[in-house]
CSV table of C-alpha atoms in Angstrom, one decimal:
chain,number,residue,atom,x,y,z
A,1,MET,CA,73.2,55.7,89.5
A,2,ASP,CA,70.6,57.0,87.0
A,3,GLY,CA,67.1,56.6,88.2
A,4,GLN,CA,68.1,55.8,91.7
A,5,LYS,CA,67.9,58.0,94.8
A,6,SER,CA,71.2,59.1,96.2
A,7,TYR,CA,71.6,59.0,100.0
A,8,GLN,CA,75.0,60.7,99.9
A,9,ARG,CA,75.3,63.7,102.3
A,10,TYR,CA,78.0,66.2,102.8
A,11,PRO,CA,78.7,66.8,106.5
A,12,THR,CA,79.9,70.3,107.5
A,13,ILE,CA,81.7,71.5,110.6
A,14,LYS,CA,81.3,75.0,112.2
A,15,ILE,CA,83.8,76.0,114.9
A,16,ARG,CA,82.2,77.7,117.9
A,17,GLU,CA,85.1,77.9,120.3
A,18,LEU,CA,88.7,77.0,120.0
A,19,LYS,CA,91.5,77.0,122.5
A,20,HIS,CA,94.8,75.1,122.7
A,21,ASP,CA,93.2,72.1,124.6
A,22,TYR,CA,89.5,72.8,124.1
A,23,ALA,CA,87.2,72.8,121.1
A,24,LYS,CA,83.5,73.2,120.6
A,25,PHE,CA,82.0,72.8,117.2
A,26,GLU,CA,78.8,71.9,115.3
A,27,LEU,CA,78.6,68.8,113.0
A,28,ARG,CA,75.7,69.0,110.6
A,29,ASN,CA,74.2,67.1,107.7
A,30,THR,CA,75.1,63.6,109.0
A,31,ASP,CA,73.6,61.0,111.4
A,32,ALA,CA,74.4,59.7,114.8
A,33,SER,CA,76.5,56.8,113.6
A,34,VAL,CA,79.0,59.1,111.9
A,35,ALA,CA,79.0,61.4,115.0
A,36,ASN,CA,79.6,58.5,117.4
A,37,ALA,CA,82.3,57.0,115.1
A,38,LEU,CA,84.2,60.4,115.1
A,39,ARG,CA,83.9,60.5,118.9
A,40,ARG,CA,85.2,57.0,119.4
A,41,VAL,CA,88.1,57.6,117.0
A,42,MET,CA,89.1,60.7,118.8
A,43,ILE,CA,89.2,58.8,122.1
A,44,SER,CA,90.8,55.5,121.1
A,45,GLU,CA,92.3,55.6,117.6
A,46,VAL,CA,94.2,58.8,117.2
A,47,PRO,CA,97.9,57.9,117.8
A,48,THR,CA,100.1,59.7,120.4
A,49,ILE,CA,103.4,59.1,121.9
A,50,ALA,CA,103.8,57.8,125.5
A,51,ILE,CA,106.5,56.1,127.6
A,52,ASP,CA,106.3,52.3,127.0
A,53,LEU,CA,109.6,50.9,128.3
A,54,VAL,CA,111.4,52.0,131.5
A,55,GLU,CA,114.9,50.7,132.5
A,56,ILE,CA,115.6,51.6,136.2
A,57,GLU,CA,119.3,52.0,137.0
A,58,VAL,CA,119.0,53.3,140.6
A,59,ASN,CA,115.9,53.7,142.7
A,60,SER,CA,116.2,54.3,146.4
A,61,SER,CA,112.9,56.2,146.7
A,62,VAL,CA,109.9,55.0,148.6
A,63,LEU,CA,108.1,54.0,145.4
A,64,ASN,CA,108.9,50.7,143.8
A,65,ASP,CA,110.1,50.4,140.1
A,66,GLU,CA,106.7,49.3,138.7
A,67,PHE,CA,104.9,52.2,140.4
A,68,ILE,CA,107.3,54.8,138.9
A,69,ALA,CA,107.2,53.1,135.5
A,70,HIS,CA,103.4,53.4,135.6
A,71,ARG,CA,103.5,57.0,136.5
A,72,LEU,CA,105.9,57.8,133.7
A,73,GLY,CA,103.6,56.1,131.2
A,74,LEU,CA,100.7,58.4,132.1
A,75,ILE,CA,102.7,61.7,131.6
A,76,PRO,CA,101.3,63.2,128.4
A,77,LEU,CA,104.0,63.9,125.8
A,78,THR,CA,103.8,66.4,122.9
A,79,SER,CA,102.8,64.2,119.9
A,80,GLU,CA,102.5,66.5,116.8
A,81,ARG,CA,104.8,64.0,114.9
A,82,ALA,CA,102.9,60.9,116.0
A,83,MET,CA,100.9,60.6,112.8
A,84,SER,CA,104.2,60.4,110.8
A,85,MET,CA,106.0,58.0,113.1
A,86,ARG,CA,105.9,54.2,112.7
A,87,PHE,CA,104.4,51.8,115.1
A,88,SER,CA,107.2,49.8,116.7
A,89,ARG,CA,105.7,46.5,115.7
A,90,ASP,CA,105.7,47.6,112.0
A,91,CYS,CA,109.2,49.3,112.0
A,92,ASP,CA,111.6,47.6,109.6
A,93,ALA,CA,114.5,49.8,110.6
A,94,CYS,CA,114.8,48.0,114.0
A,95,ASP,CA,113.0,44.8,113.1
A,96,GLY,CA,110.2,45.6,115.5
A,97,ASP,CA,112.5,46.1,118.5
A,98,GLY,CA,111.0,49.6,119.0
A,99,GLN,CA,114.2,51.4,119.8
A,100,CYS,CA,115.1,53.4,116.7
A,101,GLU,CA,114.6,57.1,115.7
A,102,PHE,CA,111.7,56.2,113.3
A,103,CYS,CA,109.5,54.6,116.0
A,104,SER,CA,110.7,55.7,119.4
A,105,VAL,CA,112.1,58.6,121.5
A,106,GLU,CA,114.5,58.1,124.3
A,107,PHE,CA,114.3,59.8,127.7
A,108,HIS,CA,116.7,60.0,130.6
A,109,LEU,CA,116.2,61.0,134.2
A,110,ARG,CA,118.8,61.6,136.9
A,111,ALA,CA,117.9,63.0,140.3
A,112,LYS,CA,119.4,62.9,143.7
A,113,CYS,CA,118.5,64.7,146.9
A,114,ILE,CA,121.6,66.1,148.6
A,115,ASN,CA,120.1,68.3,151.3
A,116,ASP,CA,117.5,68.2,154.0
A,117,ASN,CA,114.7,69.6,151.8
A,118,THR,CA,112.4,67.3,150.0
A,119,LEU,CA,113.2,67.1,146.3
A,120,ASP,CA,110.3,66.9,143.9
A,121,VAL,CA,111.2,64.8,140.8
A,122,THR,CA,108.8,65.9,138.0
A,123,SER,CA,108.2,65.6,134.3
A,124,LYS,CA,110.5,68.6,133.7
A,125,ASP,CA,113.4,66.4,134.9
A,126,LEU,CA,112.9,64.1,131.9
A,127,TYR,CA,115.4,64.8,129.1
A,128,SER,CA,114.3,63.9,125.6
A,129,SER,CA,116.4,62.8,122.6
A,130,ASP,CA,113.9,64.7,120.4
A,131,HIS,CA,113.1,68.3,121.2
A,132,THR,CA,109.7,67.9,119.5
A,133,VAL,CA,108.6,65.2,121.9
A,134,VAL,CA,108.7,66.5,125.5
A,135,PRO,CA,106.4,66.3,128.5
A,136,VAL,CA,103.4,68.6,128.2
A,137,ASP,CA,103.8,72.0,129.9
A,138,PHE,CA,100.7,73.0,131.9
A,139,SER,CA,102.2,76.3,133.3
A,140,GLY,CA,99.9,78.4,131.1
A,141,ASP,CA,96.7,76.8,132.3
A,142,VAL,CA,94.0,78.6,134.2
A,143,GLY,CA,94.3,78.2,137.9
A,144,PHE,CA,98.1,78.1,137.9
A,145,ASP,CA,99.7,80.6,140.2
A,146,SER,CA,102.3,82.4,138.0
A,147,GLY,CA,104.1,83.5,141.2
A,148,GLU,CA,105.2,79.9,141.9
A,149,GLU,CA,107.8,78.0,140.0
A,150,GLN,CA,106.1,75.4,137.8
A,151,ARG,CA,107.9,72.1,138.2
A,152,GLY,CA,105.7,69.9,136.0
A,153,ILE,CA,103.9,66.7,136.9
A,154,THR,CA,105.3,65.1,140.1
A,155,ILE,CA,106.8,61.6,139.6
A,156,VAL,CA,108.2,61.0,143.1
A,157,LYS,CA,109.6,62.8,146.1
A,158,LEU,CA,113.1,62.2,147.4
A,159,ARG,CA,114.6,62.7,150.8
A,160,LYS,CA,118.3,63.3,151.6
A,161,GLY,CA,120.4,60.6,150.1
A,162,GLN,CA,117.7,59.1,147.9
A,163,GLU,CA,118.3,58.8,144.2
A,164,LEU,CA,116.5,58.0,141.0
A,165,ARG,CA,118.2,57.2,137.6
A,166,LEU,CA,116.4,55.7,134.7
A,167,ARG,CA,116.2,55.4,130.9
A,168,ALA,CA,112.8,55.4,129.2
A,169,ILE,CA,111.6,54.7,125.7
A,170,ALA,CA,108.5,56.4,124.3
A,171,ARG,CA,106.6,54.8,121.4
A,172,LYS,CA,103.6,55.5,119.2
A,173,GLY,CA,100.3,53.9,120.2
A,174,ILE,CA,96.6,54.3,120.4
A,175,GLY,CA,94.1,54.5,123.3
A,176,LYS,CA,92.5,51.2,122.2
A,177,ASP,CA,95.7,49.5,123.3
A,178,HIS,CA,96.2,51.5,126.6
A,179,ALA,CA,94.6,54.7,128.0
A,180,LYS,CA,98.0,56.4,128.3
A,181,TRP,CA,98.0,56.8,124.5
A,182,SER,CA,94.5,58.5,124.4
A,183,PRO,CA,94.9,62.1,123.4
A,184,ALA,CA,91.4,63.0,124.7
A,185,ALA,CA,90.4,63.9,128.2
A,186,THR,CA,86.7,64.0,127.3
A,187,VAL,CA,84.8,64.0,124.0
A,188,THR,CA,81.1,64.4,124.1
A,189,PHE,CA,78.3,65.3,121.7
A,190,MET,CA,74.6,66.0,121.9
A,191,TYR,CA,71.8,66.5,119.5
A,192,GLU,CA,71.1,70.1,118.9
A,193,PRO,CA,67.7,70.9,120.4
A,194,GLU,CA,64.9,72.7,118.6
A,195,ILE,CA,62.5,74.4,121.1
A,196,HIS,CA,59.1,75.9,120.1
A,197,ILE,CA,56.9,77.9,122.4
A,198,ASN,CA,53.2,78.3,121.6
A,199,GLU,CA,52.8,82.0,122.1
A,200,GLU,CA,49.0,82.0,122.0
A,201,MET,CA,48.8,79.4,124.7
A,202,MET,CA,51.5,81.2,126.7
A,203,GLU,CA,49.4,84.4,126.7
A,204,THR,CA,46.7,82.6,128.7
A,205,LEU,CA,49.0,81.9,131.6
A,206,SER,CA,49.5,84.2,134.6
A,207,LEU,CA,53.0,85.5,135.5
A,208,GLU,CA,53.1,83.0,138.4
A,209,GLU,CA,52.4,80.1,136.0
A,210,LYS,CA,55.0,81.3,133.5
A,211,THR,CA,57.5,81.5,136.4
A,212,SER,CA,56.7,77.9,137.4
A,213,VAL,CA,57.3,76.7,133.8
A,214,VAL,CA,60.6,78.5,133.6
A,215,GLU,CA,61.7,77.1,137.0
A,216,SER,CA,60.7,73.6,136.2
A,217,SER,CA,63.8,73.2,134.0
A,218,PRO,CA,66.8,72.1,136.0
A,219,THR,CA,69.1,74.1,133.7
A,220,LYS,CA,68.5,77.7,132.6
A,221,VAL,CA,66.9,77.1,129.3
A,222,PHE,CA,64.1,79.5,129.6
A,223,GLY,CA,63.7,83.0,131.0
A,224,ILE,CA,61.1,85.7,131.4
A,225,ASN,CA,61.6,89.0,129.5
A,226,PRO,CA,61.4,91.8,132.1
A,227,HIS,CA,59.8,94.2,129.6
A,228,THR,CA,57.2,92.0,127.8
A,229,GLN,CA,56.7,89.4,130.6
A,230,GLN,CA,57.0,86.7,127.9
A,231,VAL,CA,58.7,83.4,128.3
A,232,GLU,CA,61.8,83.2,126.0
A,233,VAL,CA,64.4,80.6,125.1
A,234,VAL,CA,67.5,81.8,126.8
A,235,ASP,CA,70.0,79.0,126.1
A,236,PRO,CA,68.6,76.0,124.1
A,237,GLU,CA,71.9,74.1,124.4
A,238,ALA,CA,71.5,74.0,128.2
A,239,TYR,CA,68.7,71.6,127.7
A,240,THR,CA,69.6,68.1,128.9
A,241,TYR,CA,66.6,66.2,127.4
A,242,ASP,CA,65.3,65.7,130.9
A,243,ASP,CA,61.6,66.4,129.8
A,244,GLU,CA,60.9,68.2,133.1
A,245,VAL,CA,59.4,71.2,131.3
A,246,LEU,CA,57.2,68.9,129.1
A,247,LYS,CA,56.0,67.1,132.3
A,248,LYS,CA,55.2,70.4,133.9
A,249,VAL,CA,53.1,71.7,131.1
A,250,GLU,CA,51.3,68.4,130.9
A,251,ALA,CA,50.5,68.6,134.6
A,252,MET,CA,49.2,72.1,134.0
A,253,GLY,CA,46.8,70.8,131.4
A,254,LYS,CA,48.6,72.7,128.6
A,255,PRO,CA,50.0,70.0,126.3
A,256,GLY,CA,51.7,71.6,123.3
A,257,LEU,CA,52.6,74.8,125.2
A,258,VAL,CA,56.3,73.8,124.8
A,259,GLU,CA,57.6,71.4,122.2
A,260,ILE,CA,61.2,70.2,122.1
A,261,TYR,CA,62.7,68.2,119.3
A,262,ALA,CA,66.2,66.8,118.7
A,263,LYS,CA,67.6,67.7,115.3
A,264,GLU,CA,68.7,64.2,114.1
A,265,ASP,CA,71.3,65.6,111.6
A,266,SER,CA,72.9,68.2,113.8
A,267,PHE,CA,75.3,67.6,116.7
A,268,ILE,CA,77.3,69.8,119.1
A,269,PHE,CA,80.7,68.4,120.0
A,270,THR,CA,82.8,69.3,123.0
A,271,VAL,CA,86.5,68.2,122.9
A,272,GLU,CA,89.1,68.4,125.7
A,273,SER,CA,92.6,67.3,124.9
A,274,THR,CA,95.2,66.0,127.4
A,275,GLY,CA,97.7,68.4,125.8
A,276,ALA,CA,99.5,65.7,123.8
A,277,VAL,CA,98.0,67.4,120.6
A,278,LYS,CA,96.0,70.5,120.2
A,279,ALA,CA,92.2,70.1,120.3
A,280,SER,CA,91.9,71.3,116.7
A,281,GLN,CA,94.6,68.9,115.5
A,282,LEU,CA,92.9,66.1,117.4
A,283,VAL,CA,89.7,66.6,115.4
A,284,ILE,CA,91.7,66.8,112.1
A,285,ASN,CA,93.7,63.6,112.9
A,286,ALA,CA,90.5,61.8,113.9
A,287,ILE,CA,88.9,62.7,110.5
A,288,ASP,CA,92.0,61.4,108.7
A,289,VAL,CA,91.9,58.1,110.7
A,290,LEU,CA,88.2,57.7,110.0
A,291,LYS,CA,88.8,58.2,106.3
A,292,GLN,CA,91.6,55.6,106.3
A,293,LYS,CA,89.2,53.1,108.0
A,294,LEU,CA,86.4,53.8,105.5
A,295,ASP,CA,88.9,53.4,102.6
A,296,ALA,CA,89.9,50.0,104.0
A,297,VAL,CA,86.2,49.0,104.1
A,298,ARG,CA,85.7,50.2,100.5
A,299,LEU,CA,88.7,48.3,99.3
A,300,SER,CA,87.5,45.2,101.1
A,301,ASP,CA,84.1,45.5,99.4
A,302,GLU,CA,85.8,45.9,96.0
A,303,THR,CA,87.8,42.7,96.7
A,304,VAL,CA,84.6,40.8,97.5
A,305,GLU,CA,83.0,42.1,94.4
A,306,THR,CA,86.0,41.0,92.3
A,307,ASP,CA,85.8,37.5,93.8
A,308,ASP,CA,82.1,37.3,93.0
A,309,GLN,CA,82.8,38.3,89.4
A,310,PHE,CA,85.9,36.2,88.7
A,311,GLY,CA,85.7,33.5,91.3
A,312,GLU,CA,88.9,31.6,91.8
A,313,LEU,CA,90.7,33.7,89.2
A,314,GLY,CA,90.2,36.9,91.4
A,315,ALA,CA,91.5,35.1,94.5
A,316,HIS,CA,94.5,33.8,92.5
A,317,MET,CA,95.3,37.3,91.2
A,318,ARG,CA,95.5,38.5,94.9
A,319,GLY,CA,97.8,35.6,95.8
A,320,GLY,CA,95.0,33.6,97.5
């Protein structure tokens, strides 16, 4: 409004590192409430697809039906189309039954051990009715021995004569309802630290004292330049806000030698995906969900304002 100060800010994101299941980025020009809202949405409100109903036809394995159903639910499924799917409770095509092409995906599993070797039944034995929704393939991950045959996530082991046959229905859901729908393995953020070294005071210290200052930090934040013998900031983001360096310089009688501040409008995010969606897509989907929630709040405020202006007439116009 004219004559009034605007508090509107325009957050920006800068990508630092991006892999299929990992992302590291900077979020600037916003406050902790927005950063934490984004983190919470990524963990618990971005929808994915997970097995929600299991019908066991035959199970002669050592694990009971409920155990197997629980293990199936925790297998991450590729969920690129989850945002466009319907929630089963809202699907009018199947009257909320949750077993139609618009709100579910059907899986089948048939396995029987016919020899003396133990048979590993894994996520790769699940056959999907939709080729875009399949168990996540971890064969390309670091640490996997490419010389071995990758058989997926183990569900159960069968001995000779044992059999497992089942039908499973996967549905859209969010982590707030059950952890199996959470697309995030971890999502963390930290304030970006701002570290200042008083060069004049540092000059008064001996090399041994400088070394003690550097070594007082549990993480390698500081280092000594081998040429100039000066203390330098090596990795500011390794700082964990433990205050050990500040306590050290205080004990040395040198307050102000090192000053560390947290930038209150700058955050460093680290996102690890379960593989259900790419880490980059997880961030984009979270922003979309957050925008939808803010739009709902704005519309709610507008409704309240209408009621204040028109009283019973406003409520009557909305059908109240």
